[in-house]
PDB file of C-alpha atoms in Angstrom:
ATOM      1  CA  MET V   1      -0.363 -18.625   0.557  1.00 84.00           C
ATOM      2  CA  ILE V   2      -3.627 -18.669  -1.562  1.00 89.00           C
ATOM      3  CA  ASP V   3      -6.929 -17.642   0.238  1.00 88.00           C
ATOM      4  CA  ASN V   4     -10.302 -18.996  -0.571  1.00 88.00           C
ATOM      5  CA  ASP V   5     -11.127 -16.494  -3.092  1.00 89.00           C
ATOM      6  CA  GLY V   6      -7.925 -17.355  -5.135  1.00 89.00           C
ATOM      7  CA  PHE V   7      -5.905 -14.437  -4.114  1.00 93.00           C
ATOM      8  CA  ARG V   8      -2.215 -14.851  -3.267  1.00 94.00           C
ATOM      9  CA  ALA V   9      -1.005 -13.000  -0.090  1.00 96.00           C
ATOM     10  CA  ASN V  10       1.643 -10.546  -1.186  1.00 97.00           C
ATOM     11  CA  VAL V  11       3.630  -7.544   0.123  1.00 99.00           C
ATOM     12  CA  GLY V  12       4.338  -4.294  -1.853  1.00 99.00           C
ATOM     13  CA  ILE V  13       7.157  -2.177  -1.012  1.00 99.00           C
ATOM     14  CA  ILE V  14       7.710   1.682  -1.979  1.00 99.00           C
ATOM     15  CA  ILE V  15      11.137   3.171  -1.118  1.00 98.00           C
ATOM     16  CA  CYS V  16      11.383   6.800  -1.137  1.00 97.00           C
ATOM     17  CA  ASN V  17      14.388   9.145  -0.741  1.00 95.00           C
ATOM     18  CA  ARG V  18      14.629  12.314   0.776  1.00 90.00           C
ATOM     19  CA  GLN V  19      13.643  14.138  -2.349  1.00 91.00           C
ATOM     20  CA  GLY V  20      10.193  12.451  -2.409  1.00 90.00           C
ATOM     21  CA  GLN V  21      11.077  10.251  -5.287  1.00 96.00           C
ATOM     22  CA  VAL V  22      10.254   6.549  -5.368  1.00 98.00           C
ATOM     23  CA  LEU V  23      12.531   3.679  -6.388  1.00 98.00           C
ATOM     24  CA  TRP V  24      11.127   2.110  -9.619  1.00 98.00           C
ATOM     25  CA  ALA V  25      12.575  -1.166 -10.742  1.00 98.00           C
ATOM     26  CA  ARG V  26      12.705  -3.104 -14.063  1.00 98.00           C
ATOM     27  CA  ARG V  27      11.815  -6.886 -14.039  1.00 96.00           C
ATOM     28  CA  TYR V  28      14.620  -8.963 -14.973  1.00 95.00           C
ATOM     29  CA  GLY V  29      14.996  -9.525 -18.694  1.00 93.00           C
ATOM     30  CA  GLN V  30      11.686  -7.483 -19.452  1.00 94.00           C
ATOM     31  CA  HIS V  31      10.608  -4.148 -20.442  1.00 93.00           C
ATOM     32  CA  SER V  32       8.206  -3.897 -17.497  1.00 95.00           C
ATOM     33  CA  TRP V  33       8.855  -1.789 -14.498  1.00 98.00           C
ATOM     34  CA  GLN V  34       7.233  -2.013 -11.013  1.00 98.00           C
ATOM     35  CA  PHE V  35       7.583  -1.624  -7.229  1.00 99.00           C
ATOM     36  CA  PRO V  36       9.533  -4.487  -5.374  1.00 98.00           C
ATOM     37  CA  GLN V  37       6.836  -6.979  -4.187  1.00 98.00           C
ATOM     38  CA  GLY V  38       6.572 -10.683  -3.214  1.00 97.00           C
ATOM     39  CA  GLY V  39       4.594 -13.444  -1.604  1.00 96.00           C
ATOM     40  CA  VAL V  40       4.104 -13.970   2.223  1.00 97.00           C
ATOM     41  CA  ASN V  41       5.178 -17.379   3.360  1.00 96.00           C
ATOM     42  CA  GLU V  42       3.277 -19.634   5.539  1.00 94.00           C
ATOM     43  CA  GLY V  43       3.669 -18.458   9.050  1.00 96.00           C
ATOM     44  CA  GLU V  44       5.316 -15.259   8.088  1.00 97.00           C
ATOM     45  CA  SER V  45       3.586 -11.644   8.983  1.00 97.00           C
ATOM     46  CA  PRO V  46       3.308  -9.248   6.295  1.00 98.00           C
ATOM     47  CA  GLU V  47       6.154  -7.131   8.116  1.00 98.00           C
ATOM     48  CA  GLN V  48       8.511 -10.113   7.969  1.00 98.00           C
ATOM     49  CA  ALA V  49       7.814 -10.827   4.311  1.00 98.00           C
ATOM     50  CA  MET V  50       8.683  -7.220   3.713  1.00 99.00           C
ATOM     51  CA  TYR V  51      11.833  -7.252   4.934  1.00 99.00           C
ATOM     52  CA  ARG V  52      12.681 -10.689   3.369  1.00 98.00           C
ATOM     53  CA  GLU V  53      11.655  -9.244   0.033  1.00 98.00           C
ATOM     54  CA  LEU V  54      13.360  -5.910   0.500  1.00 98.00           C
ATOM     55  CA  PHE V  55      16.515  -7.893   0.719  1.00 98.00           C
ATOM     56  CA  GLU V  56      15.878 -10.547  -2.047  1.00 97.00           C
ATOM     57  CA  GLU V  57      14.867  -7.992  -4.491  1.00 97.00           C
ATOM     58  CA  VAL V  58      16.805  -4.856  -3.754  1.00 98.00           C
ATOM     59  CA  GLY V  59      19.400  -6.043  -1.321  1.00 98.00           C
ATOM     60  CA  LEU V  60      18.476  -3.608   1.545  1.00 98.00           C
ATOM     61  CA  LYS V  61      18.530  -4.667   5.083  1.00 97.00           C
ATOM     62  CA  ARG V  62      16.240  -3.535   8.023  1.00 97.00           C
ATOM     63  CA  GLU V  63      18.877  -0.958   9.042  1.00 98.00           C
ATOM     64  CA  ASP V  64      18.790   0.661   5.488  1.00 98.00           C
ATOM     65  CA  VAL V  65      15.107   1.597   5.780  1.00 98.00           C
ATOM     66  CA  ARG V  66      12.569   3.066   8.106  1.00 97.00           C
ATOM     67  CA  ILE V  67       9.035   2.230   7.999  1.00 97.00           C
ATOM     68  CA  LEU V  68       6.709   5.349   7.357  1.00 96.00           C
ATOM     69  CA  ALA V  69       3.440   3.843   6.778  1.00 96.00           C
ATOM     70  CA  ARG V  70       1.504   0.586   6.269  1.00 97.00           C
ATOM     71  CA  SER V  71      -1.672   0.110   3.975  1.00 98.00           C
ATOM     72  CA  ARG V  72      -4.821   0.154   6.043  1.00 96.00           C
ATOM     73  CA  SER V  73      -6.107  -2.788   4.277  1.00 97.00           C
ATOM     74  CA  TRP V  74      -5.189  -5.501   1.647  1.00 97.00           C
ATOM     75  CA  LEU V  75      -5.325  -4.167  -1.753  1.00 98.00           C
ATOM     76  CA  ARG V  76      -6.302  -6.718  -4.542  1.00 97.00           C
ATOM     77  CA  TYR V  77      -5.583  -6.945  -8.307  1.00 96.00           C
ATOM     78  CA  ARG V  78      -6.696  -9.751 -10.710  1.00 95.00           C
ATOM     79  CA  LEU V  79      -4.425 -11.196 -13.088  1.00 94.00           C
ATOM     80  CA  PRO V  80      -5.396 -11.019 -16.807  1.00 90.00           C
ATOM     81  CA  LYS V  81      -6.527 -14.613 -18.051  1.00 88.00           C
ATOM     82  CA  ARG V  82      -3.544 -15.357 -19.862  1.00 84.00           C
ATOM     83  CA  LEU V  83      -1.604 -15.213 -16.851  1.00 86.00           C
ATOM     84  CA  VAL V  84      -3.570 -17.412 -14.590  1.00 87.00           C
ATOM     85  CA  ARG V  85      -2.359 -21.048 -14.412  1.00 84.00           C
ATOM     86  CA  GLN V  86      -5.154 -22.928 -14.537  1.00 80.00           C
ATOM     87  CA  ASP V  87      -3.183 -26.294 -14.056  1.00 77.00           C
ATOM     88  CA  SER V  88      -1.913 -25.225 -10.505  1.00 80.00           C
ATOM     89  CA  LYS V  89      -3.926 -26.162  -7.442  1.00 82.00           C
ATOM     90  CA  PRO V  90      -5.263 -24.034  -5.831  1.00 83.00           C
ATOM     91  CA  VAL V  91      -5.538 -21.638  -8.780  1.00 84.00           C
ATOM     92  CA  CYS V  92      -4.434 -18.200  -8.161  1.00 90.00           C
ATOM     93  CA  ILE V  93      -6.489 -15.458  -9.799  1.00 88.00           C
ATOM     94  CA  GLY V  94      -4.710 -12.436  -8.450  1.00 92.00           C
ATOM     95  CA  GLN V  95      -2.574 -10.880  -5.411  1.00 94.00           C
ATOM     96  CA  LYS V  96      -4.138  -9.196  -2.392  1.00 97.00           C
ATOM     97  CA  GLN V  97      -1.239  -6.945  -1.000  1.00 98.00           C
ATOM     98  CA  LYS V  98      -0.294  -5.123   1.991  1.00 98.00           C
ATOM     99  CA  TRP V  99       1.857  -2.270   1.281  1.00 99.00           C
ATOM    100  CA  PHE V 100       4.639  -0.458   3.201  1.00 98.00           C
ATOM    101  CA  LEU V 101       6.054   2.842   2.547  1.00 98.00           C
ATOM    102  CA  LEU V 102       9.723   3.075   3.593  1.00 98.00           C
ATOM    103  CA  GLN V 103      12.384   5.864   3.697  1.00 97.00           C
ATOM    104  CA  LEU V 104      15.835   4.970   2.551  1.00 97.00           C
ATOM    105  CA  THR V 105      18.075   5.780   5.701  1.00 96.00           C
ATOM    106  CA  GLY V 106      21.126   4.048   4.337  1.00 90.00           C
ATOM    107  CA  ALA V 107      23.333   4.864   1.480  1.00 94.00           C
ATOM    108  CA  GLU V 108      21.797   4.612  -2.101  1.00 95.00           C
ATOM    109  CA  SER V 109      24.961   2.403  -2.756  1.00 96.00           C
ATOM    110  CA  ARG V 110      23.571  -0.440  -0.637  1.00 97.00           C
ATOM    111  CA  ILE V 111      20.900  -0.986  -3.268  1.00 98.00           C
ATOM    112  CA  ASP V 112      22.153  -4.354  -4.914  1.00 97.00           C
ATOM    113  CA  LEU V 113      19.837  -5.943  -7.325  1.00 97.00           C
ATOM    114  CA  ALA V 114      21.806  -9.080  -7.173  1.00 95.00           C
ATOM    115  CA  ALA V 115      22.130  -9.606  -3.478  1.00 93.00           C
ATOM    116  CA  SER V 116      20.056 -12.668  -3.201  1.00 89.00           C
ATOM    117  CA  GLY V 117      21.886 -14.489  -6.045  1.00 90.00           C
ATOM    118  CA  HIS V 118      18.421 -14.696  -8.283  1.00 91.00           C
ATOM    119  CA  PRO V 119      17.994 -11.019  -9.370  1.00 94.00           C
ATOM    120  CA  GLU V 120      14.141 -10.191  -9.942  1.00 95.00           C
ATOM    121  CA  PHE V 121      15.341  -6.707 -11.436  1.00 97.00           C
ATOM    122  CA  ASP V 122      18.068  -5.729 -13.622  1.00 97.00           C
ATOM    123  CA  ASP V 123      17.864  -1.875 -13.288  1.00 97.00           C
ATOM    124  CA  TRP V 124      16.318   0.589 -11.221  1.00 98.00           C
ATOM    125  CA  ARG V 125      15.951   4.437 -10.993  1.00 98.00           C
ATOM    126  CA  TRP V 126      14.291   7.174  -8.745  1.00 98.00           C
ATOM    127  CA  VAL V 127      11.252   8.564 -10.409  1.00 98.00           C
ATOM    128  CA  SER V 128       8.610  11.275  -9.449  1.00 96.00           C
ATOM    129  CA  TYR V 129       5.984   9.900  -6.879  1.00 96.00           C
ATOM    130  CA  TRP V 130       3.164   9.777  -9.417  1.00 96.00           C
ATOM    131  CA  TYR V 131       5.204   8.418 -12.344  1.00 97.00           C
ATOM    132  CA  PRO V 132       4.474   4.670 -11.479  1.00 98.00           C
ATOM    133  CA  VAL V 133       0.766   5.094 -11.761  1.00 97.00           C
ATOM    134  CA  ARG V 134       0.934   5.702 -15.691  1.00 95.00           C
ATOM    135  CA  GLN V 135       3.910   3.165 -16.135  1.00 96.00           C
ATOM    136  CA  VAL V 136       2.735   0.107 -14.561  1.00 97.00           C
ATOM    137  CA  VAL V 137       1.101  -2.682 -16.282  1.00 95.00           C
ATOM    138  CA  SER V 138      -2.582  -1.910 -16.536  1.00 95.00           C
ATOM    139  CA  PHE V 139      -3.876  -4.660 -14.192  1.00 96.00           C
ATOM    140  CA  LYS V 140      -1.922  -3.305 -11.372  1.00 97.00           C
ATOM    141  CA  ARG V 141      -2.644   0.418 -12.087  1.00 97.00           C
ATOM    142  CA  GLU V 142      -5.582   0.772  -9.750  1.00 97.00           C
ATOM    143  CA  VAL V 143      -3.885  -0.591  -6.860  1.00 98.00           C
ATOM    144  CA  TYR V 144      -0.849   1.610  -7.276  1.00 98.00           C
ATOM    145  CA  ARG V 145      -3.327   4.686  -7.398  1.00 97.00           C
ATOM    146  CA  LYS V 146      -4.956   3.631  -4.343  1.00 97.00           C
ATOM    147  CA  VAL V 147      -1.820   3.068  -2.352  1.00 98.00           C
ATOM    148  CA  LEU V 148       0.136   6.102  -3.568  1.00 97.00           C
ATOM    149  CA  ASN V 149      -3.100   8.264  -2.603  1.00 96.00           C
ATOM    150  CA  GLU V 150      -3.056   6.798   0.935  1.00 96.00           C
ATOM    151  CA  PHE V 151       0.479   7.293   1.370  1.00 96.00           C
ATOM    152  CA  THR V 152       0.610  10.700  -0.120  1.00 93.00           C
ATOM    153  CA  VAL V 153       1.011  13.114   2.807  1.00 88.00           C
ATOM    154  CA  THR V 154       3.542  10.843   4.420  1.00 89.00           C
ATOM    155  CA  ALA V 155       5.614  10.310   1.502  1.00 86.00           C
ATOM    156  CA  LEU V 156       5.822  13.934   0.604  1.00 79.00           C
ATOM    157  CA  ASN V 157       6.697  14.986   4.191  1.00 70.00           C
ATOM    158  CA  GLY V 158       3.358  16.548   4.893  1.00 48.00           C
ATOM    159  CA  GLN V 159       3.186  18.663   1.681  1.00 48.00           C
ATOM    160  CA  GLN V 160      -0.335  18.779   0.244  1.00 42.00           C
ATOM    161  CA  SER V 161      -0.813  16.654  -3.083  1.00 46.00           C
ATOM    162  CA  THR V 162      -3.711  16.534  -5.009  1.00 48.00           C
ATOM    163  CA  PRO V 163      -4.817  12.720  -5.190  1.00 48.00           C
ATOM    164  CA  PHE V 164      -4.001  10.971  -8.646  1.00 48.00           C
ATOM    165  CA  LYS V 165      -7.127  10.881 -10.855  1.00 51.00           C
ATOM    166  CA  GLY V 166      -5.480  11.277 -14.293  1.00 48.00           C
ATOM    167  CA  LYS V 167      -2.075  12.112 -16.008  1.00 43.00           C
ATOM    168  CA  PRO V 168       0.612  12.546 -13.256  1.00 42.00           C
ATOM    169  CA  GLU V 169       2.744  15.752 -13.430  1.00 41.00           C
ATOM    170  CA  GLY V 170       6.282  15.616 -14.413  1.00 42.00           C
ATOM    171  CA  GLY V 171       8.284  12.537 -14.014  1.00 43.00           C
ATOM    172  CA  ARG V 172      11.307  11.883 -16.231  1.00 46.00           C
ATOM    173  CA  PRO V 173      13.012   9.319 -14.337  1.00 49.00           C
ATOM    174  CA  ARG V 174      16.587   9.765 -13.287  1.00 50.00           C
ATOM    175  CA  ARG V 175      18.663   6.745 -14.508  1.00 54.00           C
ATOM    176  CA  ARG V 176      20.997   4.454 -12.171  1.00 56.00           C
ATOM    177  CA  ARG V 177      23.397   1.886 -12.983  1.00 53.00           C
ATOM    178  CA  ARG V 178      22.601  -1.782 -13.595  1.00 54.00           C
ATOM    179  CA  ASN V 179      23.639  -4.405 -11.276  1.00 52.00           C
ATOM    180  CA  ARG V 180      25.134  -7.279 -13.082  1.00 47.00           C
TER     181      ARG V 180
END
């Protein structure tokens, strides 16, 4: 669904573990890493889209997670001009995203990047909470900063955290196995 301004409705998913780390996934066959995300289909609510994308992208089901927070508003980013497909109608110039913060309640072994048969990711790992802000592609960085700031207190179990402005502290990722 693309709105009148050219932004595609989309959901973003931040999955955290009990240590306050977040799931960071590598795009299939690429070197870019990001949070799971995906489009909202016609007639689908953002929450319905989130559960569908959660399974399609990381193999988790509703019973494997608990919703901790939802973003207050839609957050937008523009695609770089080289990624805008001018020949498609309507033209999509970016994404508007409703974000969800989820707590993994099921076993980590339930994460299955190939569950849908069409994997979007080929590797994943747990990283420190602020690590993604510096590592995501530049055009998504401001949205990541905003949503992580919004979710900070909830994600870190009420611990105070300074809103991200510059370089995040720590953050050597912990490697996880690939799904093949």
